[in-house]
PDB file of C-alpha atoms in Angstrom:
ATOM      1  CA  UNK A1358       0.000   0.000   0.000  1.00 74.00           C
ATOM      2  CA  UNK A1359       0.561   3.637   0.046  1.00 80.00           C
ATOM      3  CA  UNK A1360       3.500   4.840   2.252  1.00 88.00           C
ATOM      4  CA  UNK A1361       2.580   7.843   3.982  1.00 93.00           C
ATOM      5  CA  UNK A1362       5.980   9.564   5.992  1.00 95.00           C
ATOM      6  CA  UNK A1363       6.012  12.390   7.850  1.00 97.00           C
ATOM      7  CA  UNK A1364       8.846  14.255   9.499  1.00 97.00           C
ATOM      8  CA  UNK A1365      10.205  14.820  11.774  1.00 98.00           C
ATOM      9  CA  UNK A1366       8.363  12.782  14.084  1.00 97.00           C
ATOM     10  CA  UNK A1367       9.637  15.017  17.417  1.00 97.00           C
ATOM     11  CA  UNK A1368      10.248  18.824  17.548  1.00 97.00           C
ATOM     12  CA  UNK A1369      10.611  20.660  20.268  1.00 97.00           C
ATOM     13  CA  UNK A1370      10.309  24.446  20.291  1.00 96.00           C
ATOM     14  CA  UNK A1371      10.356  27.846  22.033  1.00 97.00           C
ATOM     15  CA  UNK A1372       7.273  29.587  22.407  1.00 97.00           C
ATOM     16  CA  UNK A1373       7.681  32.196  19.297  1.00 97.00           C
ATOM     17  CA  UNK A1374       9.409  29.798  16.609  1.00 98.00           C
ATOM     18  CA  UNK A1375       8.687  29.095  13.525  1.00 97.00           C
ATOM     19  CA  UNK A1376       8.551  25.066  12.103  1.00 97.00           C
ATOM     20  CA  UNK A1377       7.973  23.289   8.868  1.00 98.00           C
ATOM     21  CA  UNK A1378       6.092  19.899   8.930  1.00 98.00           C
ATOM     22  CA  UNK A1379       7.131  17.800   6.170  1.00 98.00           C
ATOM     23  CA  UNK A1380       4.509  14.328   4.578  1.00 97.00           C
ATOM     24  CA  UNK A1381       6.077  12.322   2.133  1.00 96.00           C
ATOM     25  CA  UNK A1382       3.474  10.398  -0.124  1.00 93.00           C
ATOM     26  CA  UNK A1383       4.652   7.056  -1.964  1.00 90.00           C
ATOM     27  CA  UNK A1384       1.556   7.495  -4.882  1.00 88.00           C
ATOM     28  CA  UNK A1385      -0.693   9.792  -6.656  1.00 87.00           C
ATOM     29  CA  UNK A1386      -3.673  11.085  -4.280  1.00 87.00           C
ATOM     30  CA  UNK A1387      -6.423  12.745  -4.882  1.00 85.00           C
ATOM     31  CA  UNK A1388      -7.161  14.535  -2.017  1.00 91.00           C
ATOM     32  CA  UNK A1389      -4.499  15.512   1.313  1.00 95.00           C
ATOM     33  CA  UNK A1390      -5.369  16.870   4.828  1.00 97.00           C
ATOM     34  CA  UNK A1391      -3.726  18.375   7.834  1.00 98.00           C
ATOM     35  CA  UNK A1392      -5.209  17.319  10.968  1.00 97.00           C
ATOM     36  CA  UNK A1393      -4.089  18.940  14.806  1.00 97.00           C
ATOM     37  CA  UNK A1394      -4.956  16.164  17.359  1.00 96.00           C
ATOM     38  CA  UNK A1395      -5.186  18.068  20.397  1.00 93.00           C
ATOM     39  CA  UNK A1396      -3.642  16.451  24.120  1.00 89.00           C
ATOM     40  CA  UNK A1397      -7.281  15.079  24.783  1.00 90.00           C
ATOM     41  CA  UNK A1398      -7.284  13.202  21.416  1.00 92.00           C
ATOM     42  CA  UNK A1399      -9.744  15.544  19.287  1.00 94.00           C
ATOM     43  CA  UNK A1400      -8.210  15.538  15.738  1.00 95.00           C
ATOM     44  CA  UNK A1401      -9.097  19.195  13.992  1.00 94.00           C
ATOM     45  CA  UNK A1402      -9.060  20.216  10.521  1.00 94.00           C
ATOM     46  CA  UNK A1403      -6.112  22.262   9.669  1.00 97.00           C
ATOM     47  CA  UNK A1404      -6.315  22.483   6.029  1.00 97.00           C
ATOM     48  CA  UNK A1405      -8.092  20.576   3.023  1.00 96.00           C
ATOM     49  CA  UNK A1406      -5.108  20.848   0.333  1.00 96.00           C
ATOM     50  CA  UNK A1407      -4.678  18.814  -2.679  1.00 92.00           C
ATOM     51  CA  UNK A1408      -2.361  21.222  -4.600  1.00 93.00           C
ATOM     52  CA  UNK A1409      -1.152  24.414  -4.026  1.00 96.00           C
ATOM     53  CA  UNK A1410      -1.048  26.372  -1.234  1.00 97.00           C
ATOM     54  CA  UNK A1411      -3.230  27.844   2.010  1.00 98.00           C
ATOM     55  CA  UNK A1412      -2.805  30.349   4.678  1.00 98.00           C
ATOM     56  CA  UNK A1413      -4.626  30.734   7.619  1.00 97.00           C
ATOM     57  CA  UNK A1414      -3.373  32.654  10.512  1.00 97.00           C
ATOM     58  CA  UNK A1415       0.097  31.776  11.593  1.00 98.00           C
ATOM     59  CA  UNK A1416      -0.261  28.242   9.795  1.00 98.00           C
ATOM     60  CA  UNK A1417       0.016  27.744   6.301  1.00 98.00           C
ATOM     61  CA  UNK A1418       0.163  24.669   3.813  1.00 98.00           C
ATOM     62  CA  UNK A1419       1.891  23.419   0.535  1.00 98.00           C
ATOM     63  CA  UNK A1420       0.999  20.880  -1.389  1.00 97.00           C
ATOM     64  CA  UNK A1421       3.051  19.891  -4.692  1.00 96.00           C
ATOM     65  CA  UNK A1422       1.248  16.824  -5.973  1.00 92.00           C
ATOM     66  CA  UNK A1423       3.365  16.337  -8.391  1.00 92.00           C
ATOM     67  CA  UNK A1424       6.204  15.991  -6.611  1.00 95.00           C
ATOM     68  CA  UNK A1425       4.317  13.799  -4.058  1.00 95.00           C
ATOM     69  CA  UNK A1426       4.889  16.113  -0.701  1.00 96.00           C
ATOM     70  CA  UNK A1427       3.178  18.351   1.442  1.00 98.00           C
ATOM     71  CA  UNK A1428       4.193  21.152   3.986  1.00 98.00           C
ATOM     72  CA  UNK A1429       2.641  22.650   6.943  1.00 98.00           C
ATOM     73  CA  UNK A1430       4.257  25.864   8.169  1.00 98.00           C
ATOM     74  CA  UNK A1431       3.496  26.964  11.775  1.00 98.00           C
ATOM     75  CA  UNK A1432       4.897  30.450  12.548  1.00 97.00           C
ATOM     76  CA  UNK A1433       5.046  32.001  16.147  1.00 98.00           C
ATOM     77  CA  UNK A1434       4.298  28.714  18.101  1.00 97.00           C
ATOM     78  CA  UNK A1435       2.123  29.054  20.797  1.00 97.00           C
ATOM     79  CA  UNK A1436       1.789  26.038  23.780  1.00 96.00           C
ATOM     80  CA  UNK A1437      -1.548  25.449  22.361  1.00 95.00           C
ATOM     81  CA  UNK A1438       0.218  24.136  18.934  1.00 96.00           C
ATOM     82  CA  UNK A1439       1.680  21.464  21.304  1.00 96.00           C
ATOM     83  CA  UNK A1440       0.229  17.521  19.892  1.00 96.00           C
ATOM     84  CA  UNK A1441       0.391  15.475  17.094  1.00 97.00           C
ATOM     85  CA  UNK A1442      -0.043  16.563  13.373  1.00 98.00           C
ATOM     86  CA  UNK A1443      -1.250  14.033  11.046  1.00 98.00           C
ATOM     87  CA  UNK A1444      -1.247  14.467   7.193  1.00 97.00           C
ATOM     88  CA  UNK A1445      -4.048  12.172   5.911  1.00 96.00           C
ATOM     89  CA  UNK A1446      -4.064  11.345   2.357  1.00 94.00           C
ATOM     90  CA  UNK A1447      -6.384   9.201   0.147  1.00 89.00           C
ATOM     91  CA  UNK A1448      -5.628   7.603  -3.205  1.00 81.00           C
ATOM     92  CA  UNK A1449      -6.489   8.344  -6.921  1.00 75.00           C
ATOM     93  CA  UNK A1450      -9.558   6.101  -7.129  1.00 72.00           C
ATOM     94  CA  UNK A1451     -10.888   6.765  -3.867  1.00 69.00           C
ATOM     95  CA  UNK A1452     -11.171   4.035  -1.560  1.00 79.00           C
ATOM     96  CA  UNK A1453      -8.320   3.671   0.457  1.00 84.00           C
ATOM     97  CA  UNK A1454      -7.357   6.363   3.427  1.00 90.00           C
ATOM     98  CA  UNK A1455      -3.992   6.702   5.063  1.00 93.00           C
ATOM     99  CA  UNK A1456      -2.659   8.599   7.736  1.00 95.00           C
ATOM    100  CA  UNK A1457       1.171   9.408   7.739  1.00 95.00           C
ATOM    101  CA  UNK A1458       3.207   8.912  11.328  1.00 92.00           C
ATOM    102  CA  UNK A1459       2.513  12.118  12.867  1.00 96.00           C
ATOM    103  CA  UNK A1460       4.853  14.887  13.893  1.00 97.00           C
ATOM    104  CA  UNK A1461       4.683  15.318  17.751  1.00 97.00           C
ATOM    105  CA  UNK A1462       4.959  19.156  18.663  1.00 97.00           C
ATOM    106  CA  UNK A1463       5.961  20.602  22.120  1.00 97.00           C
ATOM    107  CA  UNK A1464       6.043  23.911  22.916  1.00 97.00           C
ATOM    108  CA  UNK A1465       7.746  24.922  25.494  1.00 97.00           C
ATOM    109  CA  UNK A1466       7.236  28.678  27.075  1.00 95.00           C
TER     110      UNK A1466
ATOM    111  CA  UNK B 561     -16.758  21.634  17.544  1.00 87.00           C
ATOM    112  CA  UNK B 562     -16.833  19.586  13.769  1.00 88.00           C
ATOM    113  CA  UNK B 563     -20.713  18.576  14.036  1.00 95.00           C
ATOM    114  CA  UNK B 564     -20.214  14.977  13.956  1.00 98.00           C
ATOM    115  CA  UNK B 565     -21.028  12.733  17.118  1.00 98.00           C
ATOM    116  CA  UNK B 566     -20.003   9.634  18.649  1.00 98.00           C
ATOM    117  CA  UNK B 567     -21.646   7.890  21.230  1.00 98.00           C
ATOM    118  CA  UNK B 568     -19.972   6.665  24.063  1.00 98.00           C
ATOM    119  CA  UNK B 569     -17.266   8.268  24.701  1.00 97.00           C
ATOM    120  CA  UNK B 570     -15.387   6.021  27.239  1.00 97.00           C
ATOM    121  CA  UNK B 571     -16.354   2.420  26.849  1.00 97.00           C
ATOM    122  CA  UNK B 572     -14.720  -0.465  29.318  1.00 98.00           C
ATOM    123  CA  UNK B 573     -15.870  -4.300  28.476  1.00 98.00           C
ATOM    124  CA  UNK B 574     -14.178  -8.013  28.676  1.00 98.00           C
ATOM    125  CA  UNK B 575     -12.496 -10.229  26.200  1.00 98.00           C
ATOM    126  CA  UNK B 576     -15.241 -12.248  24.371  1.00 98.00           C
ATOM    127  CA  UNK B 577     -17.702  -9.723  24.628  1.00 98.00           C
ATOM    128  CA  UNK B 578     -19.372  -7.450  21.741  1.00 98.00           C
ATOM    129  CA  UNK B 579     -19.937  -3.461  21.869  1.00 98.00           C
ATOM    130  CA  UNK B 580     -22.072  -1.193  19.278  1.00 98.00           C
ATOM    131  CA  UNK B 581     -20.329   1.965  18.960  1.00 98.00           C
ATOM    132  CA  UNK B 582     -22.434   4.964  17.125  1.00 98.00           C
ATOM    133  CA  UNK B 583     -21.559   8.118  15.313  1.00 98.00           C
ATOM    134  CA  UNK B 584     -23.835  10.601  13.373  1.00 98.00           C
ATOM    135  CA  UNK B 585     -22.093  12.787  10.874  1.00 98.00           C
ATOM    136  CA  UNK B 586     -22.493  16.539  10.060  1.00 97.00           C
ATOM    137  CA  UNK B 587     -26.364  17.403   8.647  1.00 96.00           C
ATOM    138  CA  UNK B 588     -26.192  17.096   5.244  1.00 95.00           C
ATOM    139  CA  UNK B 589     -22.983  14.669   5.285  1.00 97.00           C
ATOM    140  CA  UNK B 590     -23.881  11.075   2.814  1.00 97.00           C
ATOM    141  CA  UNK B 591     -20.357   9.608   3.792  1.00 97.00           C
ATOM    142  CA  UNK B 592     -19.238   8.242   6.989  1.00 97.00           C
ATOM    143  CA  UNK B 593     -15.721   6.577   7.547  1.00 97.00           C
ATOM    144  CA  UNK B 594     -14.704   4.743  10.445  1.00 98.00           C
ATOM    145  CA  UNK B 595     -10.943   4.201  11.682  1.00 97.00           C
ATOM    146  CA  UNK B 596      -9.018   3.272  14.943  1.00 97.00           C
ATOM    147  CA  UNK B 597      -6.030   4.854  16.139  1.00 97.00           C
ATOM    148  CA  UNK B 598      -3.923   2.477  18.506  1.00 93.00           C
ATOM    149  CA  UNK B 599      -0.463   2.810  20.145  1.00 85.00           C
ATOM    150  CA  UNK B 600       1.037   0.566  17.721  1.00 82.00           C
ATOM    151  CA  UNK B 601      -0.519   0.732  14.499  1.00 83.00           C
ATOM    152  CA  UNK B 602      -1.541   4.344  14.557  1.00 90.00           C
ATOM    153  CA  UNK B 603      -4.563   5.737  12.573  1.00 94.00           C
ATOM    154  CA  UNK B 604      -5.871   2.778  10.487  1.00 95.00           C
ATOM    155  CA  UNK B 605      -9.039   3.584   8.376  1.00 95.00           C
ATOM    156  CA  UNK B 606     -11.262   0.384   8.538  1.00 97.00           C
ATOM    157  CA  UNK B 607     -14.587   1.690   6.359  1.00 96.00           C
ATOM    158  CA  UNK B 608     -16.418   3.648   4.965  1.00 96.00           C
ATOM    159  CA  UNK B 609     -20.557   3.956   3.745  1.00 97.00           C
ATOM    160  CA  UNK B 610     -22.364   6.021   1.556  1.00 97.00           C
ATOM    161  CA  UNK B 611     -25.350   7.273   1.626  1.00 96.00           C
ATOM    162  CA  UNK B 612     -26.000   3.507   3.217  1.00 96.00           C
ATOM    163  CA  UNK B 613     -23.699   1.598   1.057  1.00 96.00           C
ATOM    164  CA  UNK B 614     -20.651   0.087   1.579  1.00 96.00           C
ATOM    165  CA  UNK B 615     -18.495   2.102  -0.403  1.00 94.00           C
ATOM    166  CA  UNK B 616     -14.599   1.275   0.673  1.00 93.00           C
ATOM    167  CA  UNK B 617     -12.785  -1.227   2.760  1.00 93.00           C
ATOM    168  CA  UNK B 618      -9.694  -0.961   4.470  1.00 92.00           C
ATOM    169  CA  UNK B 619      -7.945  -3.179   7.401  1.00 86.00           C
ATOM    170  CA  UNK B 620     -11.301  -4.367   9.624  1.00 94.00           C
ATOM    171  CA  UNK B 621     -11.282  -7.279  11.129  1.00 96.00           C
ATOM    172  CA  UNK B 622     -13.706  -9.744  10.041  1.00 97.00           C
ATOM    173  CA  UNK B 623     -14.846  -9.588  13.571  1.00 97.00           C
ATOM    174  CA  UNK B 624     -15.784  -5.971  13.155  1.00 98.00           C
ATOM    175  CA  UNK B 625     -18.319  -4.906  11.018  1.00 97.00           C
ATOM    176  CA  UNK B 626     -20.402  -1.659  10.160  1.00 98.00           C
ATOM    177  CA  UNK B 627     -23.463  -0.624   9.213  1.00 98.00           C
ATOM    178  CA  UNK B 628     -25.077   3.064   7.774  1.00 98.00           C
ATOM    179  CA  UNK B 629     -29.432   3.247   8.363  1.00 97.00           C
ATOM    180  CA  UNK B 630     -31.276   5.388   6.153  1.00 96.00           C
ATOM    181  CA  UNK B 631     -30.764   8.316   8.645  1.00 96.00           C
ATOM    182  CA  UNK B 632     -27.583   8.061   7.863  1.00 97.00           C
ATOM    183  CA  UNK B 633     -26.551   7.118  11.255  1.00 97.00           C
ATOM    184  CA  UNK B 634     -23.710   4.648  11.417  1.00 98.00           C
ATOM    185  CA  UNK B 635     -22.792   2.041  13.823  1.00 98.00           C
ATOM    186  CA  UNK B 636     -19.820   0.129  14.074  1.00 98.00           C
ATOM    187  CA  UNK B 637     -20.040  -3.455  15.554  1.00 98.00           C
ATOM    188  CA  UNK B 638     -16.673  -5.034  17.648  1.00 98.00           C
ATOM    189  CA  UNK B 639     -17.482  -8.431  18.659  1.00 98.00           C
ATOM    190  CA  UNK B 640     -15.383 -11.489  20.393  1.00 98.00           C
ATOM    191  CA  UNK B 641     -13.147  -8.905  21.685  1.00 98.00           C
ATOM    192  CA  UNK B 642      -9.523  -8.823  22.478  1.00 97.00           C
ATOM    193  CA  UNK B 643      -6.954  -7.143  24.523  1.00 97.00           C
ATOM    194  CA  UNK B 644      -5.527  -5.732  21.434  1.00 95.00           C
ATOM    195  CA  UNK B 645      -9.128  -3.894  20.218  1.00 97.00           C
ATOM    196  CA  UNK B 646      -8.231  -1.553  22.900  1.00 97.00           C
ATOM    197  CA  UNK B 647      -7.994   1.471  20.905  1.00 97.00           C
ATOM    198  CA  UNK B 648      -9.771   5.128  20.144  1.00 97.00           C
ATOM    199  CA  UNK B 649     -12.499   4.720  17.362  1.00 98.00           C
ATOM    200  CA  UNK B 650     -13.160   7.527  15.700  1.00 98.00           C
ATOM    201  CA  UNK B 651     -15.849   8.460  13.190  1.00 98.00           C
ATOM    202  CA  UNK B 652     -15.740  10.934  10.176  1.00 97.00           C
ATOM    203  CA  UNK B 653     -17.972  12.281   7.798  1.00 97.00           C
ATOM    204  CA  UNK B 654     -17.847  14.196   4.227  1.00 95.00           C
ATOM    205  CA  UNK B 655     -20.680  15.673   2.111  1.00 96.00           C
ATOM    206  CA  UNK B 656     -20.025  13.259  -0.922  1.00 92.00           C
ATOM    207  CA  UNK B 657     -18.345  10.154  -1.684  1.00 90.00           C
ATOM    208  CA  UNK B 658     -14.759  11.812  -1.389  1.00 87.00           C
ATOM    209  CA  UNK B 659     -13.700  14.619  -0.035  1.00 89.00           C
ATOM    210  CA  UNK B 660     -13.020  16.797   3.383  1.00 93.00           C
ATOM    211  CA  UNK B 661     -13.260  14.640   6.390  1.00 95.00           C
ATOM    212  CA  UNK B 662     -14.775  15.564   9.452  1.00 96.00           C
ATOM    213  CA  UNK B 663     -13.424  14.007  12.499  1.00 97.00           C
ATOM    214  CA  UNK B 664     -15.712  12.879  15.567  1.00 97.00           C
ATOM    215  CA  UNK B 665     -14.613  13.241  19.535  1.00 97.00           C
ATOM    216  CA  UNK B 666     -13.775   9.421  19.203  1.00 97.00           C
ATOM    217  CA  UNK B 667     -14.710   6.943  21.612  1.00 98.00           C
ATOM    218  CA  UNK B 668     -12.046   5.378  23.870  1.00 97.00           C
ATOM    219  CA  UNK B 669     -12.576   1.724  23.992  1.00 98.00           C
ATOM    220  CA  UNK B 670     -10.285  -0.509  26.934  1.00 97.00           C
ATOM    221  CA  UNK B 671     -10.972  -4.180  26.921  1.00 98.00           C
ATOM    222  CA  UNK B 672      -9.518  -6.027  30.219  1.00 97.00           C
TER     223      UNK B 672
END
């Protein structure tokens, strides 16, 4: 199946830095997402981005399909960015769904 | 808050036994996808209806099993279950066959 990589898998940051989230994707997709899952588990919709790129706030997200990666910038990190980001992506034809490894995000103040 | 609801959120059972977990998407949503997230396999999608059909299949266990009612209400059946069904189930929804998903709370499921 579909390999689905994210890195890195740990960061650590000040309060006030600025990260890039990388998700590797092994085949075509049709559709990629950006999910926040929150310390109590709650995943939440970051951004819905098959191609191209979308801002909102201090986070902000690339997707270059053809090149089979996605990026998810978070600038001025707050210590309620702290969890796990998942890029979820699901293949050209539509019926298989895969979630990369996560990134795991600390903030520290 | 995404809309969609799941129903219970903590649930605590035996080996052997079987548990109906529930989840109603977003108003207006025809698709609804189950997965599980555990420690060691992550976030694995297991299936997904729409608009009451069986539209895609991933990694469930023939064990497990799922149906969508014309409400479009879904439930998701676990039955003879094991140590290793301990996991967070979480249901999502999107407004057509593909498309945005819409992640539930999740419910947290322990088996002793």
């Amino acid at each position: 199946g579909i390999q689905v990589e994210q890195s890195p898998p740990d960061l650590i940051l000040q309060e006030g830095a600025n990260s890039t989230l990388r998700c590797n994707f092994s085949d075509s997709v049709n559709n990629l997402q950006w999910f926040h899952q929150n310390p109590w588990g709650q995943l939440i919709n970051l951004f819905y981005i098959p191609s191209g790129t979308k801002q909102n706030g201090r986070l902000s997200a690339t997707t270059v399909a053809t090149e089979r990666y996605s990026l998810l910038y978070i600038s001025s990190s707050q210590t309620t960015d702290s969890g796990v980001y998942f890029c979820a992506v699901d293949l050209e034809g539509g019926n298989q769904f895969y979630f990369g490894t996560g990134t795991s995000l600390t903030v520290i103040p | 808050d995404s809309g969609v609801t799941q129903t219970p959120k903590h649930l605590i059972t035996a080996t052997g036994q079987r548990v109906t977990l529930r989840c109603s998407p977003r108003s207006g949503d025809l698709s609804v996808y189950w997965y599980q997230q555990s420690l060691d396999q992550g976030l694995q999608f297991l299936i997904q209806y729409y608009n009451g059909e069986e539209r895609a299949k991933g990694n469930i266990l023939e064990r497990f099993s799922a149906q969508q009612f014309p409400d479009l209400h879904s439930e998701l059946n676990l039955s003879s279950l094991e140590l290793g069904d301990s996991a967070l189930y979480f249901c999502a929804s999107s407004v057509g066959a593909l498309g945005e998903q819409y992640f539930g709370p999740g419910t947290r499921l322990t088996v002793t």
